[in-house]
Tab-separated table of C-alpha atoms and ligand atoms in Angstrom:
chain	number	residue	atom	x	y	z
A	191	MET	CA	91.450	-47.632	35.181
A	192	GLN	CA	89.220	-47.521	38.713
A	193	VAL	CA	85.392	-47.919	38.474
A	194	ILE	CA	82.978	-45.485	40.708
A	195	LYS	CA	79.331	-46.403	41.112
A	196	PHE	CA	77.301	-43.654	42.017
A	197	GLY	CA	73.826	-44.511	43.723
A	198	GLY	CA	70.345	-43.499	43.188
A	199	THR	CA	71.136	-41.914	46.364
A	200	SER	CA	73.911	-40.029	45.088
A	201	ILE	CA	71.950	-38.580	42.064
A	202	GLY	CA	68.652	-37.651	44.097
A	203	ASN	CA	68.698	-34.113	42.873
A	204	PRO	CA	69.954	-31.773	40.654
A	205	GLU	CA	72.647	-30.567	43.234
A	206	GLN	CA	73.347	-33.574	44.241
A	207	ILE	CA	74.250	-34.353	40.539
A	208	ARG	CA	76.918	-31.800	40.244
A	209	ILE	CA	78.520	-32.404	44.089
A	210	ALA	CA	78.823	-36.511	42.997
A	211	LEU	CA	80.586	-35.608	39.552
A	212	SER	CA	82.790	-32.775	41.563
A	213	ILE	CA	84.151	-36.283	43.157
A	214	ILE	CA	85.572	-37.805	40.134
A	215	ASP	CA	89.347	-37.388	39.355
A	216	PHE	CA	88.683	-36.388	35.604
A	217	ASN	CA	92.711	-36.875	35.387
A	218	LYS	CA	92.495	-40.199	36.116
A	219	ASP	CA	90.530	-42.739	33.736
A	220	ASN	CA	87.405	-44.060	35.588
A	221	ILE	CA	84.692	-45.907	33.670
A	222	VAL	CA	80.993	-44.519	36.381
A	223	VAL	CA	78.373	-46.590	37.042
A	224	LEU	CA	75.289	-44.837	37.097
A	225	SER	CA	71.763	-46.105	38.899
A	226	ALA	CA	68.581	-44.392	37.771
A	227	PHE	CA	67.655	-40.926	40.003
A	228	SER	CA	66.652	-41.861	43.305
A	229	GLY	CA	63.093	-43.816	43.373
A	230	VAL	CA	62.688	-43.828	39.647
A	231	THR	CA	63.018	-47.886	40.118
A	232	ALA	CA	60.796	-47.969	42.852
A	233	THR	CA	58.168	-45.793	40.852
A	234	LEU	CA	58.311	-48.284	37.490
A	235	CYS	CA	57.921	-51.240	39.139
A	236	GLU	CA	54.800	-49.492	41.082
A	237	PHE	CA	53.826	-48.909	37.847
A	238	ILE	CA	53.924	-52.403	36.388
A	239	ARG	CA	52.079	-53.457	39.562
A	240	GLN	CA	49.122	-51.183	38.797
A	241	ALA	CA	49.481	-51.657	35.216
A	242	ASN	CA	49.187	-55.817	36.226
A	243	ASN	CA	46.229	-54.695	38.849
A	244	SER	CA	43.797	-52.889	35.863
A	245	ASP	CA	44.639	-49.192	37.654
A	246	PHE	CA	45.107	-47.631	34.868
A	247	ASP	CA	44.762	-44.421	36.820
A	248	THR	CA	47.908	-44.856	39.149
A	249	CYS	CA	49.646	-45.963	35.798
A	250	LYS	CA	48.973	-42.216	34.172
A	251	LYS	CA	50.095	-40.975	38.068
A	252	LYS	CA	53.538	-42.803	38.095
A	253	LYS	CA	54.383	-42.031	34.109
A	254	LYS	CA	53.572	-38.459	35.116
A	255	LYS	CA	55.841	-38.354	37.960
A	256	ILE	CA	58.935	-40.025	36.290
A	257	GLU	CA	58.073	-37.708	33.558
A	258	ASP	CA	58.434	-34.596	35.622
A	259	LYS	CA	61.076	-35.510	37.361
A	260	HIS	CA	63.654	-36.115	34.446
A	261	ILE	CA	61.887	-33.080	32.863
A	262	SER	CA	62.756	-31.032	35.515
A	263	PHE	CA	66.036	-32.642	36.107
A	264	THR	CA	66.613	-31.628	32.200
A	265	ASN	CA	66.037	-27.852	32.659
A	266	GLU	CA	67.760	-27.819	35.477
A	267	LEU	CA	71.535	-29.394	34.793
A	268	LEU	CA	71.073	-28.252	30.650
A	269	GLN	CA	71.586	-25.027	29.556
A	270	SER	CA	71.656	-25.284	25.489
A	271	SER	CA	68.738	-25.760	23.474
A	272	SER	CA	70.108	-28.151	21.174
A	273	ILE	CA	71.682	-30.499	23.938
A	274	THR	CA	68.090	-29.996	25.767
A	275	LYS	CA	66.607	-31.126	22.847
A	276	ILE	CA	68.153	-34.485	22.610
A	277	ALA	CA	67.387	-35.168	26.441
A	278	LEU	CA	63.835	-33.805	26.165
A	279	ASN	CA	63.463	-36.607	23.284
A	280	GLN	CA	64.954	-39.606	24.782
A	281	ILE	CA	62.639	-38.649	27.782
A	282	SER	CA	59.464	-38.638	25.436
A	283	LYS	CA	60.391	-42.145	23.929
A	284	SER	CA	60.942	-43.089	27.812
A	285	ILE	CA	57.017	-42.080	27.850
A	286	HIS	CA	55.828	-43.221	24.565
A	287	LEU	CA	56.934	-47.111	26.346
A	288	LEU	CA	54.952	-46.261	29.458
A	289	GLU	CA	51.967	-45.135	27.864
A	290	LYS	CA	52.090	-48.100	25.481
A	291	PHE	CA	51.540	-50.494	28.406
A	292	ILE	CA	48.611	-48.139	30.669
A	293	SER	CA	45.884	-50.491	29.611
A	294	ARG	CA	47.655	-53.761	29.062
A	295	ARG	CA	49.015	-56.563	31.079
A	296	ILE	CA	52.737	-56.617	30.850
A	297	ASN	CA	54.734	-59.608	30.520
A	298	SER	CA	57.935	-60.212	31.901
A	299	ILE	CA	59.909	-59.216	28.397
A	300	ASN	CA	58.248	-55.629	28.346
A	301	GLU	CA	58.134	-55.369	32.157
A	302	LYS	CA	61.763	-55.867	32.033
A	303	GLU	CA	61.784	-53.055	29.352
A	304	ILE	CA	60.229	-50.419	31.363
A	305	LEU	CA	62.476	-50.787	34.355
A	306	ALA	CA	65.422	-50.064	32.099
A	307	GLN	CA	64.094	-46.708	31.478
A	308	GLY	CA	65.359	-45.245	34.760
A	309	GLU	CA	69.192	-46.673	33.747
A	310	LEU	CA	68.678	-45.189	30.192
A	311	LEU	CA	67.837	-41.894	31.320
A	312	SER	CA	69.809	-40.997	34.311
A	313	ALA	CA	72.700	-41.600	32.113
A	314	LYS	CA	71.955	-40.408	29.025
A	315	ILE	CA	71.364	-37.083	31.209
A	316	ILE	CA	74.261	-36.985	33.148
A	317	TYR	CA	76.020	-37.371	29.808
A	318	LEU	CA	74.412	-34.709	27.835
A	319	TYR	CA	75.523	-32.221	31.134
A	320	LEU	CA	79.471	-33.297	31.362
A	321	LEU	CA	79.381	-33.003	27.395
A	322	GLU	CA	77.974	-29.412	27.744
A	323	ARG	CA	80.179	-28.830	30.661
A	324	GLU	CA	82.938	-29.556	27.502
A	325	ILE	CA	84.199	-32.763	29.172
A	326	ASP	CA	85.746	-35.365	27.056
A	327	VAL	CA	83.575	-38.272	27.996
A	328	ALA	CA	82.075	-41.306	26.129
A	329	LEU	CA	78.415	-43.308	27.288
A	330	LEU	CA	78.872	-46.880	27.052
A	331	PRO	CA	75.674	-47.967	26.223
A	332	ALA	CA	75.472	-51.302	28.959
A	333	LEU	CA	73.189	-53.088	26.734
A	334	ASN	CA	75.611	-53.751	24.179
A	335	PHE	CA	78.105	-55.178	26.587
A	336	MET	CA	76.218	-56.873	29.612
A	337	ARG	CA	75.460	-60.077	28.717
A	338	LEU	CA	73.592	-62.914	30.834
A	339	ASN	CA	74.050	-66.436	29.726
A	340	SER	CA	71.681	-69.426	30.018
A	341	LYS	CA	72.240	-69.694	33.981
A	342	LYS	CA	71.209	-66.155	34.503
A	343	ASP	CA	74.967	-65.303	35.383
A	344	PRO	CA	76.926	-62.438	33.430
A	345	ASP	CA	78.761	-64.010	31.026
A	346	LEU	CA	82.244	-62.668	31.648
A	347	THR	CA	83.903	-63.663	29.003
A	348	LEU	CA	81.849	-61.863	26.584
A	349	ILE	CA	81.274	-59.417	28.706
A	350	LYS	CA	84.719	-58.600	28.817
A	351	LYS	CA	84.590	-58.931	25.151
A	352	ARG	CA	82.307	-56.638	24.089
A	353	LEU	CA	83.264	-54.059	26.619
A	354	SER	CA	86.958	-53.732	25.358
A	355	SER	CA	85.508	-53.260	21.724
A	356	GLU	CA	82.994	-50.071	22.768
A	357	LEU	CA	86.052	-49.078	25.050
A	358	LYS	CA	88.705	-49.164	21.860
A	359	LYS	CA	85.820	-46.675	20.256
A	360	TYR	CA	87.154	-44.039	22.453
A	361	THR	CA	91.345	-44.470	22.113
A	362	GLU	CA	92.071	-40.635	23.600
A	363	CYS	CA	89.170	-40.590	25.920
A	364	ARG	CA	89.538	-40.972	30.198
A	365	LEU	CA	86.526	-40.900	31.515
A	366	PHE	CA	83.428	-43.260	30.533
A	367	LEU	CA	79.801	-43.101	31.881
A	368	THR	CA	77.769	-46.559	31.781
A	369	ASN	CA	74.441	-47.652	32.594
A	370	GLY	CA	73.969	-50.007	35.871
A	371	PHE	CA	71.426	-52.287	36.565
A	372	ILE	CA	70.695	-52.872	32.963
A	373	CYS	CA	71.522	-55.419	30.406
A	374	LYS	CA	70.634	-58.242	27.967
A	375	ASN	CA	69.614	-62.102	28.317
A	376	HIS	CA	70.912	-64.276	26.642
A	377	ARG	CA	67.982	-64.188	24.129
A	378	ASN	CA	69.355	-60.616	23.449
A	379	LYS	CA	66.053	-59.477	25.388
A	380	VAL	CA	66.189	-56.328	27.780
A	381	ASP	CA	66.928	-57.900	31.295
A	382	ASN	CA	68.236	-56.522	34.768
A	383	LEU	CA	70.832	-57.444	37.531
A	384	GLY	CA	67.754	-57.470	39.800
A	385	ARG	CA	66.603	-54.544	42.456
A	386	GLY	CA	69.958	-52.428	43.972
A	387	GLY	CA	72.008	-54.348	40.390
A	388	SER	CA	74.406	-51.263	40.113
A	389	ASP	CA	76.929	-52.586	42.463
A	390	TYR	CA	77.086	-55.524	40.726
A	391	THR	CA	77.365	-53.792	37.138
A	392	ALA	CA	80.233	-51.632	38.490
A	393	THR	CA	81.843	-55.547	40.316
A	394	ILE	CA	81.373	-56.910	36.776
A	395	ILE	CA	82.941	-54.034	35.038
A	396	GLY	CA	85.921	-53.864	37.641
A	397	ASN	CA	86.609	-57.533	37.333
A	398	VAL	CA	86.715	-57.731	33.158
A	399	ILE	CA	88.888	-55.014	33.303
A	400	ASN	CA	90.919	-55.895	35.967
A	401	ALA	CA	90.031	-52.703	37.556
A	402	SER	CA	92.480	-51.053	40.747
A	403	VAL	CA	89.609	-50.140	42.435
A	404	VAL	CA	85.662	-49.801	42.406
A	405	GLU	CA	84.310	-47.601	44.781
A	406	ILE	CA	80.889	-47.632	45.720
A	407	TRP	CA	79.251	-43.704	46.339
A	408	THR	CA	76.266	-43.556	48.527
A	409	ASP	CA	74.538	-41.927	51.157
A	410	ILE	CA	76.544	-43.241	54.199
A	411	ASP	CA	79.892	-43.435	55.402
A	412	GLY	CA	80.300	-47.415	54.220
A	413	LEU	CA	79.498	-50.831	55.552
A	414	HIS	CA	77.775	-50.062	58.843
A	415	ASN	CA	78.059	-52.525	62.201
A	416	ASN	CA	73.995	-53.240	61.973
A	417	ASP	CA	71.232	-51.941	59.853
A	418	PRO	CA	71.113	-48.193	60.201
A	419	ARG	CA	66.766	-48.262	59.494
A	420	PHE	CA	66.427	-49.993	62.402
A	421	VAL	CA	69.061	-49.429	65.070
A	422	ASP	CA	70.333	-46.252	66.526
A	423	ASN	CA	73.713	-45.160	66.878
A	424	THR	CA	75.451	-48.038	64.145
A	425	GLN	CA	79.140	-47.522	63.285
A	426	ALA	CA	80.851	-48.215	59.627
A	427	ILE	CA	83.264	-50.775	59.380
A	428	ARG	CA	86.265	-49.276	58.526
A	429	ASN	CA	87.845	-52.530	57.559
A	430	ILE	CA	86.118	-56.035	56.508
A	431	SER	CA	87.137	-58.852	54.405
A	432	TYR	CA	85.170	-60.255	50.863
A	433	ASN	CA	83.987	-63.354	52.912
A	434	GLU	CA	82.350	-61.251	55.823
A	435	ALA	CA	80.770	-58.521	53.450
A	436	CYS	CA	79.374	-61.755	51.180
A	437	GLU	CA	77.418	-62.550	54.440
A	438	LEU	CA	76.214	-59.390	55.298
A	439	ALA	CA	74.889	-58.265	51.742
A	440	TYR	CA	73.242	-61.415	51.548
A	441	PHE	CA	71.788	-61.325	54.220
A	442	GLY	CA	70.173	-58.064	53.996
A	443	ALA	CA	72.766	-55.174	53.960
A	444	LYS	CA	71.323	-53.275	51.629
A	445	ILE	CA	73.875	-51.041	50.513
A	446	LEU	CA	75.363	-54.145	48.487
A	447	HIS	CA	73.508	-56.055	46.211
A	448	PRO	CA	74.200	-59.660	47.100
A	449	SER	CA	76.358	-60.915	44.361
A	450	SER	CA	78.486	-57.904	43.767
A	451	ILE	CA	81.327	-59.071	46.335
A	452	THR	CA	82.188	-62.046	44.291
A	453	PRO	CA	83.336	-60.226	40.868
A	454	ALA	CA	85.651	-57.937	43.110
A	455	GLN	CA	87.144	-60.974	45.230
A	456	SER	CA	87.571	-62.986	42.568
A	457	ALA	CA	89.797	-60.040	40.479
A	458	ASN	CA	91.195	-59.569	44.070
A	459	ILE	CA	89.775	-55.981	43.651
A	460	PRO	CA	89.527	-53.464	46.902
A	461	LEU	CA	85.772	-52.735	47.097
A	462	ILE	CA	85.055	-49.152	48.319
A	463	ILE	CA	82.155	-47.785	49.907
A	464	LYS	CA	82.159	-44.574	50.190
A	465	ASN	CA	79.755	-41.087	51.497
A	466	THR	CA	78.752	-38.451	48.638
A	467	LEU	CA	77.511	-35.950	50.632
A	468	ASN	CA	81.143	-36.498	53.093
A	469	PRO	CA	83.307	-37.725	50.665
A	470	ASN	CA	86.644	-37.088	53.290
A	471	ASP	CA	85.121	-39.688	55.103
A	472	LYS	CA	87.332	-42.640	53.949
A	473	GLY	CA	84.312	-45.280	53.998
A	474	THR	CA	84.708	-49.307	54.051
A	475	VAL	CA	87.400	-50.897	51.993
A	476	ILE	CA	86.359	-54.738	51.420
A	477	SER	CA	89.500	-56.876	50.767
A	478	GLU	CA	90.922	-60.046	51.659
A	479	TYR	CA	91.977	-57.592	55.357
A	480	THR	CA	89.796	-57.841	58.247
A	481	ILE	CA	90.111	-56.668	61.672
A	482	PRO	CA	88.930	-59.795	63.754
A	483	LYS	CA	86.049	-58.815	66.049
A	484	ALA	CA	84.193	-61.015	68.177
A	485	ILE	CA	81.342	-59.708	66.719
A	486	LYS	CA	81.604	-57.323	63.953
A	487	ALA	CA	78.198	-56.870	62.247
A	488	ILE	CA	74.925	-57.990	62.161
A	489	SER	CA	72.084	-58.148	58.787
A	490	ALA	CA	68.475	-59.167	58.884
A	491	LYS	CA	66.885	-60.249	55.800
A	492	ASP	CA	62.837	-60.293	55.390
A	493	ASP	CA	60.283	-62.330	53.430
A	494	ILE	CA	62.245	-65.617	54.342
A	495	SER	CA	59.720	-69.017	54.332
A	496	THR	CA	60.877	-71.702	56.402
A	497	ILE	CA	59.843	-75.453	55.564
A	498	LYS	CA	60.059	-77.933	57.634
A	499	VAL	CA	59.769	-82.240	56.593
A	500	LYS	CA	59.568	-84.610	59.603
A	501	SER	CA	59.882	-87.975	58.342
A	502	GLY	CA	60.909	-91.084	59.971
A	503	ARG	CA	61.948	-92.473	56.440
A	504	MET	CA	64.942	-89.801	57.795
A	505	MET	CA	66.073	-92.017	60.317
A	506	GLN	CA	69.471	-94.175	59.294
A	507	ALA	CA	69.206	-93.653	55.847
A	508	TYR	CA	70.787	-91.824	52.849
A	509	GLY	CA	69.670	-90.231	50.022
A	510	PHE	CA	66.878	-88.584	51.792
A	511	LEU	CA	68.206	-85.079	51.808
A	512	ARG	CA	69.234	-85.305	47.975
A	513	LYS	CA	65.499	-85.876	47.393
A	514	VAL	CA	64.512	-82.545	49.571
A	515	PHE	CA	66.963	-81.063	47.586
A	516	GLU	CA	65.891	-81.959	43.649
A	517	ILE	CA	62.477	-80.774	44.700
A	518	PHE	CA	63.949	-76.965	45.177
A	519	GLU	CA	66.454	-77.650	42.656
A	520	LYS	CA	63.206	-78.846	40.075
A	521	TYR	CA	61.857	-75.332	40.891
A	522	GLU	CA	64.764	-73.076	40.895
A	523	THR	CA	64.145	-72.190	44.681
A	524	PRO	CA	67.838	-70.983	46.531
A	525	VAL	CA	67.719	-72.504	50.350
A	526	ASP	CA	69.748	-70.430	52.219
A	527	MET	CA	69.793	-71.850	55.549
A	528	LEU	CA	69.618	-75.621	56.925
A	529	THR	CA	69.654	-77.423	59.789
A	530	THR	CA	68.832	-81.215	60.288
A	531	SER	CA	67.825	-83.601	63.018
A	532	GLU	CA	67.291	-87.386	62.875
A	533	ILE	CA	63.931	-86.975	61.675
A	534	SER	CA	63.885	-83.702	59.983
A	535	VAL	CA	65.457	-81.054	57.930
A	536	ALA	CA	64.451	-77.529	58.491
A	537	MET	CA	65.241	-75.273	55.303
A	538	THR	CA	64.649	-71.396	54.200
A	539	ILE	CA	63.746	-70.022	51.027
A	540	ASP	CA	63.500	-65.882	50.281
A	541	ASN	CA	61.371	-66.806	47.215
A	542	ASN	CA	57.579	-67.464	47.308
A	543	GLU	CA	57.117	-68.155	43.639
A	544	TYR	CA	56.728	-72.205	44.004
A	545	LEU	CA	55.918	-72.347	47.373
A	546	ASP	CA	52.702	-74.677	46.804
A	547	LYS	CA	54.340	-76.896	44.677
A	548	ILE	CA	57.375	-77.384	46.596
A	549	LYS	CA	55.218	-77.951	49.591
A	550	THR	CA	52.890	-80.677	47.765
A	551	GLU	CA	55.945	-82.177	45.973
A	552	LEU	CA	57.711	-82.412	49.682
A	553	GLN	CA	54.790	-83.715	51.367
A	554	THR	CA	55.129	-87.488	49.139
A	555	LEU	CA	58.409	-87.472	51.413
A	556	GLY	CA	57.433	-86.485	54.875
A	557	GLU	CA	55.304	-84.310	57.167
A	558	VAL	CA	55.656	-80.300	55.863
A	559	GLU	CA	55.079	-77.627	57.929
A	560	ILE	CA	55.763	-73.985	56.817
A	561	GLU	CA	55.889	-70.627	57.855
A	562	THR	CA	56.299	-67.886	56.401
A	563	ASN	CA	56.975	-64.098	57.195
A	564	GLN	CA	60.255	-64.860	59.174
A	565	SER	CA	63.958	-63.094	59.038
A	566	ILE	CA	66.592	-64.713	59.086
A	567	ILE	CA	69.653	-62.403	61.226
A	568	CYS	CA	73.149	-62.719	60.599
A	569	VAL	CA	75.676	-62.214	63.063
A	570	VAL	CA	79.246	-61.916	61.700
A	571	GLY	CA	81.962	-62.111	63.524
A	572	ASP	CA	85.258	-64.002	64.471
A	573	PHE	CA	83.875	-67.019	65.496
A	574	SER	CA	87.085	-68.881	65.486
A	575	LYS	CA	88.191	-69.081	68.896
A	576	ASN	CA	85.927	-68.777	72.365
A	577	ASN	CA	83.059	-69.605	70.216
A	578	ASN	CA	81.180	-71.430	73.062
A	579	LYS	CA	81.086	-68.209	75.128
A	580	LEU	CA	80.137	-65.878	72.443
A	581	ILE	CA	77.239	-67.963	71.679
A	582	GLN	CA	76.042	-68.609	74.942
A	583	LEU	CA	76.341	-64.681	75.230
A	584	ILE	CA	74.163	-64.219	72.061
A	585	LEU	CA	71.761	-66.884	73.254
A	586	ASP	CA	71.351	-65.640	76.374
A	587	ALA	CA	70.691	-62.141	74.939
A	588	LEU	CA	67.822	-63.750	73.097
A	589	VAL	CA	66.034	-65.751	75.735
A	590	ASP	CA	63.131	-63.591	75.375
A	591	ILE	CA	62.857	-63.653	71.477
A	592	PRO	CA	61.458	-66.951	69.843
A	593	VAL	CA	64.478	-68.205	67.700
A	594	GLN	CA	63.283	-70.967	65.176
A	595	MET	CA	66.515	-71.697	63.553
A	596	ILE	CA	69.848	-71.623	64.525
A	597	SER	CA	72.708	-72.077	62.147
A	598	PHE	CA	76.356	-72.425	63.198
A	599	GLY	CA	79.513	-73.910	61.754
A	600	ALA	CA	79.664	-74.459	58.031
A	601	SER	CA	82.026	-70.927	58.636
A	602	ASN	CA	84.055	-69.316	60.985
A	603	ILE	CA	82.507	-66.259	60.305
A	604	ASN	CA	78.430	-66.287	60.435
A	605	ILE	CA	75.693	-67.659	62.739
A	606	SER	CA	72.403	-67.104	61.166
A	607	LEU	CA	69.217	-67.145	63.678
A	608	VAL	CA	65.513	-67.214	62.424
A	609	VAL	CA	63.112	-65.095	63.919
A	610	ASP	CA	59.389	-64.215	63.572
A	611	ALA	CA	59.886	-61.057	61.161
A	612	LYS	CA	57.480	-58.791	63.959
A	613	ASP	CA	60.818	-59.833	66.474
A	614	LYS	CA	63.123	-58.362	63.816
A	615	VAL	CA	63.800	-55.177	65.239
A	616	GLU	CA	64.260	-56.013	68.476
A	617	THR	CA	66.551	-58.874	67.713
A	618	LEU	CA	68.801	-56.200	65.940
A	619	ASN	CA	68.470	-53.781	68.718
A	620	ILE	CA	69.478	-56.887	71.647
A	621	LEU	CA	72.158	-58.174	69.498
A	622	ASN	CA	73.240	-53.921	68.834
A	623	HIS	CA	73.685	-53.898	72.852
A	624	ILE	CA	76.313	-56.674	72.724
A	625	LEU	CA	78.489	-55.793	70.047
A	626	GLN	CA	78.849	-51.863	71.625
A	627	ASN	CA	79.452	-53.745	74.982
A	628	GLU	CA	83.260	-53.367	74.816
A	629	LEU	CA	83.744	-55.473	77.966
A	630	CYS	CA	82.594	-58.313	76.445
A	631	LEU	CA	84.368	-58.457	73.297
A	632	THR	CA	87.787	-57.203	74.468
A	633	GLU	CA	87.155	-60.682	77.201
A	634	ILE	CA	85.925	-63.312	74.486
A	635	GLN	CA	89.092	-61.916	72.192
B	997	ADP	P1	72.164	-46.383	46.561
B	997	ADP	O1	71.068	-45.690	45.960
B	997	ADP	O2	73.603	-45.856	46.944
B	997	ADP	O3	72.215	-47.855	46.102
B	997	ADP	P2	70.740	-47.719	48.613
B	997	ADP	O4	69.440	-47.321	49.121
B	997	ADP	O5	70.935	-49.133	48.034
B	997	ADP	O6	71.603	-46.680	47.987
B	997	ADP	O7	72.065	-48.392	50.017
B	997	ADP	C1	72.031	-47.587	51.345
B	997	ADP	C2	71.173	-47.760	51.985
B	997	ADP	O8	71.031	-48.963	52.818
B	997	ADP	C3	71.538	-46.978	53.001
B	997	ADP	O9	70.749	-45.420	53.155
B	997	ADP	C4	71.010	-47.625	54.637
B	997	ADP	O10	69.757	-47.122	55.128
B	997	ADP	C5	71.447	-48.986	53.985
B	997	ADP	N1	71.841	-50.271	55.112
B	997	ADP	C6	71.028	-50.775	54.687
B	997	ADP	N2	71.574	-51.684	55.710
B	997	ADP	C7	72.638	-51.487	56.010
B	997	ADP	C8	74.453	-50.978	56.479
B	997	ADP	N3	74.670	-52.431	57.103
B	997	ADP	N4	75.253	-50.432	56.572
B	997	ADP	C9	75.179	-49.409	55.679
B	997	ADP	N5	74.098	-48.936	55.433
B	997	ADP	C10	72.779	-49.736	55.217
B	998	LIG	N1	67.803	-48.613	39.841
B	998	LIG	C1	68.044	-49.947	40.124
B	998	LIG	C2	67.509	-50.347	41.749
B	998	LIG	O1	66.895	-49.341	42.111
B	998	LIG	C3	69.443	-50.228	40.406
B	998	LIG	C4	70.094	-49.478	41.445
B	998	LIG	O2	70.034	-48.407	42.160
B	998	LIG	O3	71.062	-50.170	41.732
B	998	LIG	O4	67.044	-51.288	41.874
B	999	MG	MG1	72.030	-50.064	46.212
């Protein structure tokens, strides 16, 4: 059995949907994970934001946009009136839900329910399209098996049990569809796996069914060596290790959800990223295997805050860092990067929800300085050999960019740097120049 995931970009219009579905080999056993149609989750997010701002006119426009998009996809994809009616019913259910919230504040439970509509609708419409073409297909509702535990992590044991009982309902069937992104939490309420979470759905399913492969189909020929949104002439990486891909995904490579590597890695399942619009390209294979390269890829993560705590009490003391980290633990705020000196410690976080409270508590330990609007630049490569020369090369290249923090040494595949957000694009481009400079690379390797 293999898992195939089509992202929103692969199902952006009815023609693309037909192309995406033509990629599936119906003679093999497949579970196909579907995102919402392109742009739908973003529109639902905007609907929620404007409802909470009491901007009801904008809410109505967003609702209309969602309704029109799904109705037009339905009309273009489906022919029989009875099947079209089923799709239109599902659309009007979702639209009624939105209407209920147009003039109300939306709490976090309702928010999750609203966000789920994108994946509920896309999977249903595509399922009906395949049914109409007389393809033997079953729709497995993700809300029936995708569960989070009380720590908000996927409950793999329960997911495995529930998914296998869903699959047992259709012994003859070889093609299954399911909704990406959405799940239920340990309180049995609708929840989700975070933005871009359909990748994570695919690898979680891959893990629990021990799939032969998980394929992520998107709008680009694989994982590129730099962010194509900000740098020209980036190239697809053909082979990359799970650990390298994990660093890149965590530090901003939007093509993969940051948590999506782990379920594939722990079951040693290859993860292949491919382009729906160029299916013959071999894409990127993520596995244990990698091709070592001095600098392999660069990514950037936005909306970072740096927090520096300076205290004489740190000098020759033990237990100071524990006290600092207990504060982050209390506010469930993960620390991404860390550097220390004898009298100070600097950290980065990517979630400012509790920043004020964290600051107040840290002030009991020392002087606190905070800078928001920073970016982490992550350079992934082979830093096990000749790393002095490579670090020198990177720092020399960035001589005109004020670097706020550097982290190196925790693993030999990653150097992370913090720069002001306004310097991000320039930093990515300067580093790309080094990456392209094969002379330097061959000299170093
Ligand atoms: P999908 O809808 O298929 O999930 P996403 O928009 O989530 O697609 O991810 C694909 C996009 O990720 C690409 O179009 C590209 O702009 C962006 N991206 C950012 N960093 C990278 C990278 N290192 N390699 C490839 N794509 C990247
Ligand atoms: N539709 C969700 C999002 O846009 C999940 C996904 O596409 O992976 O974030
Ligand atoms: Mg995505």
